Short mmCIF file of C-alpha atoms and ligand atoms in Angstrom, two decimals:
data_model
loop_
_atom_site.label_atom_id
_atom_site.label_comp_id
_atom_site.label_asym_id
_atom_site.label_seq_id
_atom_site.Cartn_x
_atom_site.Cartn_y
_atom_site.Cartn_z
CA MET A 1 -101.36 103.87 5.11
CA PRO A 2 -100.91 105.40 1.66
CA ALA A 3 -103.22 104.28 -1.17
CA GLU A 4 -100.59 102.06 -2.85
CA THR A 5 -100.10 100.22 0.44
CA ASP A 6 -103.84 99.66 0.77
CA ALA A 7 -103.92 98.27 -2.77
CA ARG A 8 -101.01 95.91 -1.99
CA ILE A 9 -102.76 94.61 1.13
CA ALA A 10 -105.92 93.87 -0.87
CA ARG A 11 -103.91 92.11 -3.59
CA LEU A 12 -102.04 90.09 -0.96
CA LEU A 13 -105.34 88.84 0.48
CA HIS A 14 -106.64 87.69 -2.91
CA HIS A 15 -103.44 86.68 -4.67
CA ARG A 16 -104.60 83.08 -5.24
CA LYS A 17 -107.99 83.93 -6.72
CA ALA A 18 -107.00 84.23 -10.39
CA GLY A 19 -105.28 80.83 -10.35
CA LEU A 20 -108.09 78.82 -8.72
CA SER A 21 -110.21 76.18 -10.48
CA GLN A 22 -113.47 74.64 -9.28
CA GLY A 23 -112.92 72.83 -5.99
CA ASP A 24 -109.43 74.23 -5.27
CA PRO A 25 -108.76 75.20 -1.67
CA ILE A 26 -108.85 78.95 -0.98
CA ILE A 27 -106.01 78.52 1.48
CA PRO A 28 -102.77 77.14 0.01
CA PRO A 29 -102.21 73.52 1.05
CA ILE A 30 -99.10 72.44 2.93
CA THR A 31 -97.27 70.49 0.26
CA ALA A 32 -95.19 67.92 2.14
CA SER A 33 -93.33 66.30 -0.71
CA ALA A 34 -89.58 66.12 -1.24
CA THR A 35 -89.94 65.15 -4.86
CA PHE A 36 -92.48 65.74 -7.64
CA HIS A 37 -93.76 63.78 -10.65
CA LEU A 38 -91.13 64.29 -13.36
CA PRO A 39 -91.64 62.16 -16.48
CA SER A 40 -89.55 64.64 -18.47
CA VAL A 41 -86.97 67.24 -17.46
CA GLN A 42 -88.30 69.51 -20.23
CA SER A 43 -91.71 70.03 -18.59
CA GLY A 44 -90.79 72.73 -16.03
CA GLY A 45 -92.64 73.15 -12.74
CA GLN A 46 -91.73 71.64 -9.40
CA PHE A 47 -89.35 68.71 -9.36
CA TYR A 48 -87.33 68.59 -6.13
CA GLY A 49 -87.89 70.19 -2.72
CA ARG A 50 -84.54 71.98 -2.52
CA ASN A 51 -85.35 73.85 -5.74
CA GLY A 52 -88.95 74.76 -5.04
CA ASN A 53 -92.17 73.90 -3.24
CA PRO A 54 -95.73 75.21 -3.86
CA SER A 55 -95.96 76.28 -0.20
CA TRP A 56 -92.98 78.63 -0.70
CA ASP A 57 -94.52 79.91 -3.92
CA ALA A 58 -97.62 81.03 -2.02
CA VAL A 59 -95.77 83.00 0.65
CA GLU A 60 -93.28 84.39 -1.88
CA ALA A 61 -96.22 85.64 -3.96
CA GLN A 62 -97.50 87.57 -0.93
CA LEU A 63 -94.06 88.98 -0.06
CA SER A 64 -93.42 89.93 -3.70
CA ILE A 65 -96.65 91.95 -3.68
CA LEU A 66 -95.60 93.74 -0.48
CA GLU A 67 -92.05 94.42 -1.70
CA ASP A 68 -92.90 95.05 -5.39
CA ALA A 69 -89.95 92.81 -6.12
CA GLU A 70 -88.82 89.25 -6.67
CA THR A 71 -88.62 87.37 -3.36
CA ALA A 72 -86.78 84.30 -2.13
CA SER A 73 -87.90 82.83 1.18
CA PHE A 74 -85.55 81.35 3.79
CA PRO A 75 -85.89 79.30 6.96
CA SER A 76 -84.93 82.26 9.22
CA GLY A 77 -83.94 85.90 9.11
CA MET A 78 -80.28 84.92 9.48
CA ALA A 79 -80.55 82.48 6.56
CA ALA A 80 -81.83 85.40 4.42
CA ILE A 81 -79.04 87.68 5.63
CA ALA A 82 -76.37 85.02 4.97
CA ALA A 83 -77.78 84.51 1.45
CA ALA A 84 -77.66 88.24 0.67
CA LEU A 85 -74.08 88.59 1.97
CA PHE A 86 -72.71 85.44 0.32
CA ALA A 87 -74.45 86.37 -2.96
CA THR A 88 -72.82 89.81 -3.09
CA LEU A 89 -69.35 89.46 -1.52
CA LYS A 90 -66.05 87.88 -2.58
CA ALA A 91 -62.48 87.78 -1.28
CA GLY A 92 -60.87 91.22 -1.21
CA ASP A 93 -64.20 93.07 -0.87
CA ARG A 94 -65.00 95.50 1.90
CA LEU A 95 -68.28 95.26 3.84
CA ILE A 96 -69.74 97.90 6.13
CA ILE A 97 -72.13 96.68 8.82
CA PRO A 98 -73.70 98.46 11.80
CA SER A 99 -71.88 98.14 15.13
CA ASP A 100 -75.23 98.62 16.89
CA GLY A 101 -77.42 96.37 14.73
CA TYR A 102 -78.59 92.78 15.15
CA TYR A 103 -75.58 91.10 16.79
CA VAL A 104 -75.69 87.80 14.88
CA THR A 105 -75.07 89.69 11.61
CA ARG A 106 -71.80 90.97 13.12
CA VAL A 107 -70.83 87.56 14.46
CA LEU A 108 -71.54 85.95 11.06
CA SER A 109 -69.47 88.58 9.25
CA ASP A 110 -66.53 88.34 11.64
CA GLY A 111 -66.63 84.57 12.02
CA PHE A 112 -67.24 83.49 8.42
CA LEU A 113 -66.77 86.35 5.93
CA LYS A 114 -63.53 87.71 7.42
CA PRO A 115 -61.74 84.33 7.22
CA LEU A 116 -62.74 84.15 3.52
CA GLY A 117 -60.97 87.44 2.82
CA VAL A 118 -63.73 90.04 3.23
CA THR A 119 -62.74 93.18 5.16
CA VAL A 120 -65.50 93.89 7.67
CA THR A 121 -65.85 97.42 9.04
CA GLN A 122 -68.38 98.17 11.78
CA ILE A 123 -69.76 101.68 12.17
CA PRO A 124 -72.60 103.02 14.32
CA THR A 125 -75.92 103.48 12.50
CA ARG A 126 -75.82 107.20 13.25
CA ASP A 127 -72.53 107.57 11.33
CA TYR A 128 -73.77 106.02 8.06
CA GLU A 129 -74.91 109.36 6.69
CA THR A 130 -71.39 110.83 6.90
CA ALA A 131 -69.29 107.67 6.38
CA ASP A 132 -66.88 107.40 3.43
CA PHE A 133 -67.93 104.53 1.15
CA THR A 134 -64.90 104.69 -1.16
CA GLY A 135 -63.70 101.19 -1.99
CA VAL A 136 -66.69 99.52 -0.31
CA ALA A 137 -68.46 96.62 -2.08
CA VAL A 138 -71.50 96.33 0.20
CA VAL A 139 -73.06 98.84 2.58
CA TYR A 140 -75.32 96.84 4.90
CA LEU A 141 -77.69 98.92 7.02
CA GLU A 142 -80.43 98.34 9.56
CA THR A 143 -82.95 101.08 10.40
CA PRO A 144 -84.30 101.50 13.02
CA SER A 145 -81.44 99.46 14.44
CA ASN A 146 -82.12 96.61 16.85
CA PRO A 147 -82.00 97.22 19.79
CA GLY A 148 -80.91 100.88 19.96
CA LEU A 149 -83.57 102.13 17.48
CA ASP A 150 -81.21 104.55 15.75
CA VAL A 151 -82.37 105.62 12.32
CA VAL A 152 -80.61 106.48 9.04
CA ASP A 153 -81.94 108.08 5.89
CA ILE A 154 -81.90 105.10 3.50
CA ASN A 155 -82.16 107.20 0.34
CA SER A 156 -79.24 109.42 1.26
CA VAL A 157 -77.06 106.42 2.19
CA ALA A 158 -78.04 104.53 -0.99
CA THR A 159 -77.29 107.52 -3.22
CA ARG A 160 -73.83 107.98 -1.72
CA ALA A 161 -73.12 104.24 -1.71
CA HIS A 162 -74.05 103.92 -5.39
CA LEU A 163 -71.85 106.89 -6.32
CA ALA A 164 -68.98 105.01 -4.66
CA GLY A 165 -69.88 101.84 -6.63
CA ALA A 166 -71.20 99.92 -3.60
CA ARG A 167 -74.34 97.80 -3.33
CA VAL A 168 -76.80 98.44 -0.50
CA ILE A 169 -78.49 95.74 1.57
CA ALA A 170 -81.12 96.89 4.07
CA ASP A 171 -82.36 94.83 7.02
CA ASN A 172 -86.00 95.94 7.26
CA THR A 173 -87.03 93.62 10.11
CA THR A 174 -88.00 96.28 12.64
CA MET A 175 -90.38 98.02 10.19
CA THR A 176 -91.71 95.36 7.73
CA PRO A 177 -92.49 96.28 4.08
CA LEU A 178 -95.78 97.87 5.15
CA LEU A 179 -94.07 100.58 7.19
CA GLN A 180 -90.83 101.17 5.28
CA ARG A 181 -89.79 100.41 1.68
CA PRO A 182 -85.99 100.27 1.33
CA LEU A 183 -86.10 99.12 -2.33
CA ASP A 184 -88.09 102.24 -3.28
CA LEU A 185 -85.46 104.29 -1.45
CA GLY A 186 -82.57 102.82 -3.43
CA ALA A 187 -81.51 99.64 -1.61
CA ASP A 188 -80.42 96.82 -3.96
CA LEU A 189 -81.61 94.04 -1.66
CA VAL A 190 -83.90 94.02 1.32
CA VAL A 191 -83.57 91.29 3.95
CA ALA A 192 -85.94 90.63 6.83
CA ALA A 193 -86.74 88.25 9.65
CA ASP A 194 -90.39 87.31 9.05
CA THR A 195 -90.05 85.51 12.38
CA LYS A 196 -91.04 88.86 13.89
CA ALA A 197 -94.17 90.87 12.98
CA PRO A 198 -94.89 89.33 9.53
CA ALA A 199 -95.48 85.82 10.91
CA GLY A 200 -96.48 87.57 14.10
CA HIS A 201 -97.44 84.75 16.45
CA SER A 202 -94.01 83.74 17.82
CA ASP A 203 -94.46 80.21 16.50
CA VAL A 204 -92.17 80.08 13.47
CA LEU A 205 -88.79 81.30 12.17
CA PHE A 206 -88.68 82.57 8.59
CA GLY A 207 -86.95 85.16 6.44
CA HIS A 208 -86.82 86.61 2.96
CA VAL A 209 -84.60 88.44 0.49
CA SER A 210 -86.21 90.71 -2.11
CA GLY A 211 -84.70 92.66 -4.97
CA ARG A 212 -85.43 94.14 -8.40
CA ASP A 213 -82.17 93.11 -10.08
CA ALA A 214 -82.97 89.75 -11.69
CA ALA A 215 -79.32 88.64 -11.92
CA LEU A 216 -78.73 89.39 -8.25
CA MET A 217 -81.90 87.52 -7.24
CA THR A 218 -80.81 84.53 -9.35
CA ARG A 219 -77.60 84.48 -7.34
CA VAL A 220 -79.60 84.62 -4.07
CA ARG A 221 -81.73 81.68 -5.26
CA ASP A 222 -78.61 79.79 -6.37
CA TRP A 223 -77.20 80.25 -2.89
CA ARG A 224 -80.40 78.83 -1.39
CA ARG A 225 -80.37 75.80 -3.69
CA MET A 226 -76.67 75.08 -3.25
CA SER A 227 -76.36 75.77 0.48
CA GLY A 228 -79.65 73.93 1.10
CA SER A 229 -80.92 76.78 3.26
CA ILE A 230 -84.59 76.04 2.61
CA ALA A 231 -87.78 76.68 4.58
CA GLY A 232 -90.17 73.83 5.34
CA PRO A 233 -93.68 73.84 3.82
CA PHE A 234 -95.40 74.01 7.22
CA GLU A 235 -93.35 77.08 8.17
CA ALA A 236 -94.24 78.70 4.84
CA PHE A 237 -97.93 78.00 5.57
CA LEU A 238 -97.73 79.66 8.99
CA VAL A 239 -96.09 82.76 7.55
CA HIS A 240 -98.69 82.89 4.76
CA ARG A 241 -101.42 82.90 7.39
CA GLY A 242 -99.61 85.52 9.50
CA LEU A 243 -99.15 87.90 6.57
CA GLU A 244 -102.91 88.03 6.00
CA THR A 245 -103.35 89.93 9.28
CA LEU A 246 -100.06 91.86 9.33
CA GLU A 247 -101.70 95.20 8.61
CA VAL A 248 -104.40 94.97 11.29
CA ARG A 249 -101.91 93.77 13.89
CA LEU A 250 -99.45 96.55 13.02
CA ASP A 251 -102.22 99.15 13.24
CA ARG A 252 -102.96 98.21 16.83
CA MET A 253 -99.33 97.62 17.84
CA CYS A 254 -97.97 100.88 16.42
CA ALA A 255 -100.84 103.03 17.75
CA SER A 256 -100.41 101.48 21.20
CA ALA A 257 -96.63 101.92 21.05
CA ALA A 258 -97.02 105.64 20.28
CA THR A 259 -99.37 106.05 23.27
CA ILE A 260 -97.15 104.08 25.61
CA ALA A 261 -93.96 105.82 24.44
CA ASP A 262 -95.55 109.22 25.21
CA ARG A 263 -96.54 108.11 28.69
CA LEU A 264 -93.24 106.37 29.43
CA ALA A 265 -91.34 109.49 28.31
CA ALA A 266 -93.22 111.48 30.96
CA HIS A 267 -92.66 108.88 33.71
CA PRO A 268 -90.15 109.85 36.42
CA ALA A 269 -88.59 106.35 36.60
CA VAL A 270 -87.81 106.26 32.86
CA ARG A 271 -84.68 107.67 31.22
CA ASN A 272 -83.39 107.95 27.65
CA LEU A 273 -86.58 106.76 26.01
CA ARG A 274 -86.18 105.91 22.32
CA TYR A 275 -89.18 105.75 20.06
CA PRO A 276 -88.57 106.74 16.46
CA GLY A 277 -90.68 109.72 15.55
CA LEU A 278 -91.14 111.10 19.06
CA PRO A 279 -90.63 114.87 18.90
CA GLY A 280 -87.14 115.57 20.18
CA ASP A 281 -85.78 112.18 19.12
CA HIS A 282 -82.95 112.48 16.57
CA SER A 283 -84.95 110.15 14.29
CA HIS A 284 -87.86 112.59 14.10
CA ARG A 285 -86.81 114.15 10.78
CA VAL A 286 -86.67 110.75 9.00
CA VAL A 287 -89.96 109.44 10.33
CA GLY A 288 -92.81 110.62 8.14
CA GLY A 289 -90.44 110.48 5.19
CA GLN A 290 -89.21 106.91 4.97
CA MET A 291 -91.18 105.41 7.88
CA ALA A 292 -94.98 105.25 7.88
CA ASN A 293 -94.93 105.64 11.67
CA GLY A 294 -92.68 105.04 14.68
CA GLY A 295 -93.21 101.26 14.73
CA PHE A 296 -94.01 99.02 17.69
CA LEU A 297 -90.62 98.88 19.45
CA ILE A 298 -89.69 101.15 22.34
CA GLY A 299 -86.32 101.41 24.10
CA PHE A 300 -85.95 102.91 27.55
CA GLU A 301 -83.76 102.77 30.63
CA LEU A 302 -84.64 102.16 34.25
CA ALA A 303 -82.17 102.99 37.03
CA ASP A 304 -80.12 99.78 36.82
CA ALA A 305 -80.23 96.08 35.95
CA GLY A 306 -82.14 95.26 39.16
CA ALA A 307 -84.88 97.80 38.51
CA ALA A 308 -85.25 96.61 34.90
CA GLU A 309 -85.45 92.92 35.89
CA ALA A 310 -87.94 93.70 38.69
CA PHE A 311 -90.14 95.67 36.30
CA LEU A 312 -90.19 92.87 33.71
CA ALA A 313 -90.86 90.21 36.34
CA ARG A 314 -93.75 92.18 37.85
CA CYS A 315 -95.58 93.22 34.72
CA PRO A 316 -98.17 90.51 33.96
CA LEU A 317 -98.69 91.73 30.38
CA ILE A 318 -95.05 91.69 29.25
CA GLU A 319 -93.61 88.28 28.37
CA GLN A 320 -89.99 88.02 29.46
CA SER A 321 -88.52 86.75 26.24
CA THR A 322 -86.21 87.68 23.42
CA SER A 323 -87.46 88.49 19.92
CA PHE A 324 -90.31 90.89 19.07
CA GLY A 325 -93.29 91.55 16.82
CA GLY A 326 -95.62 88.93 18.32
CA THR A 327 -99.19 89.35 19.52
CA HIS A 328 -98.05 89.36 23.16
CA SER A 329 -96.10 92.36 24.43
CA ALA A 330 -92.58 91.22 25.22
CA GLY A 331 -89.58 92.81 26.83
CA GLU A 332 -86.05 92.10 27.82
CA ARG A 333 -82.97 93.73 29.27
CA ARG A 334 -80.69 93.74 26.26
CA ALA A 335 -77.41 94.16 28.19
CA ARG A 336 -77.84 90.53 29.28
CA TRP A 337 -76.72 89.61 25.73
CA GLY A 338 -73.80 92.02 25.76
CA ASP A 339 -75.46 94.60 23.46
CA GLY A 340 -73.81 98.01 23.78
CA VAL A 341 -76.63 99.54 25.83
CA ALA A 342 -77.05 100.63 29.48
CA GLU A 343 -77.53 97.88 32.12
CA GLY A 344 -81.10 99.09 32.78
CA PHE A 345 -82.05 99.31 29.05
CA ILE A 346 -85.25 97.48 28.11
CA ARG A 347 -86.45 96.77 24.59
CA LEU A 348 -90.22 96.60 24.68
CA SER A 349 -92.19 95.08 21.81
CA VAL A 350 -95.77 96.28 22.05
CA GLY A 351 -98.34 93.58 21.26
CA VAL A 352 -102.04 93.67 20.46
CA GLU A 353 -103.39 93.90 24.03
CA PRO A 354 -105.94 96.73 24.41
CA VAL A 355 -103.78 99.74 25.17
CA GLU A 356 -105.32 101.00 28.40
CA VAL A 357 -105.09 97.58 30.06
CA LEU A 358 -101.50 97.30 28.89
CA TRP A 359 -100.60 100.76 30.14
CA GLN A 360 -102.18 100.13 33.57
CA ALA A 361 -100.09 96.96 33.94
CA ILE A 362 -96.92 98.81 32.88
CA ALA A 363 -97.60 101.75 35.20
CA ALA A 364 -98.30 99.45 38.17
CA ALA A 365 -95.12 97.42 37.54
CA LEU A 366 -93.05 100.61 37.22
CA ALA A 367 -94.40 101.88 40.54
CA ALA A 368 -93.75 98.53 42.25
CA ALA A 369 -90.24 98.19 40.79
CA HIS A 370 -89.37 101.54 42.32
CA GLN A 371 -90.42 100.76 45.88
CA PRO A 372 -87.14 100.27 47.78
C1 PLP B 1 -84.42 88.71 14.65
C2 PLP B 1 -83.61 89.49 13.69
C3 PLP B 1 -82.84 88.86 12.72
C4 PLP B 1 -82.68 87.35 12.65
O1 PLP B 1 -83.86 86.68 12.42
P1 PLP B 1 -84.02 85.09 12.78
O2 PLP B 1 -85.31 84.73 12.17
O3 PLP B 1 -83.99 85.02 14.28
O4 PLP B 1 -82.85 84.40 12.19
C5 PLP B 1 -82.16 89.66 11.82
N1 PLP B 1 -82.21 91.00 11.88
C6 PLP B 1 -82.93 91.64 12.82
C7 PLP B 1 -82.95 93.13 12.84
C8 PLP B 1 -83.65 90.92 13.76
O5 PLP B 1 -84.34 91.56 14.69
#
């Protein structure tokens, strides 16, 4: 991790210190109150739970340190994405979204933005670097894309989008702000599902929007207040706790993923392995520039749907579940959701299990899945 990242992690861990008085809890309390003492509307501070809550303030302080930007928290990744899109788009605008990115973003755009008069154009992540952004209001990108793990150069896309007068929103869920910094690379807003690695324990949904344009962030916050898309204080507490160990979890997960990706790539049963940064992968040139490492997600194909299902069922150290970024390794056959991937494609999220034990379980399940 570069020195500025180390400094951010240390600040995140001690962000409450300067504001503490004798007897205050070191850990932020869960403030379960819908309404707050308000003898006068002139006094400022908290007054109603749809406008603010001290438990959000604590987690937003952490995320603002990581993003170097103002942050608004949301009750899920999709709530954050909806806020960013509704805050930036109006009737007659054109939106570009990835055809191979998180599918709910596409469904939301087609089902709710299109009927309001937004033109939605889907293009593959790989084509962003050459796409024509003339007449586009918002270029929405996701890199590495979920689940295909295709990568785009954020800075190059942002530069071209801005020349065309478009705003750029980047979904940074697969990397987290510790591994990739879209705002530094020119994105106007970053959105993320903290449900994944930032919370990290598969026990809460959460999301955030961050940005350095105060007017744009005011609009995002207005959307939250008016749509009522607010996180609960207990959820904010869980994410606050998760963020304290994000770096140590990512260290283990990403190092293990690199080891396992190397070994899977050499395995005879495995085809079309995708792990950003692996020599030979088309993403290799971008990794090391915008990405701190290849992340903790691996995509690969087994012969067919049957082989993939058998592998997942037989591996005792891979939870068969959707979502990713938790402490437990998890995998699923993405074609079961209709993603545009091969029938035998598995998205593997590498957890914090010691790597040799994990690899032995994977290797044994691969061997068993390939016995006729
Ligand atoms: C999971 C995910 C989301 C949505 O997050 P939720 O918390 O499930 O709403 C958005 N984008 C990406 C890339 C994701 O992986």
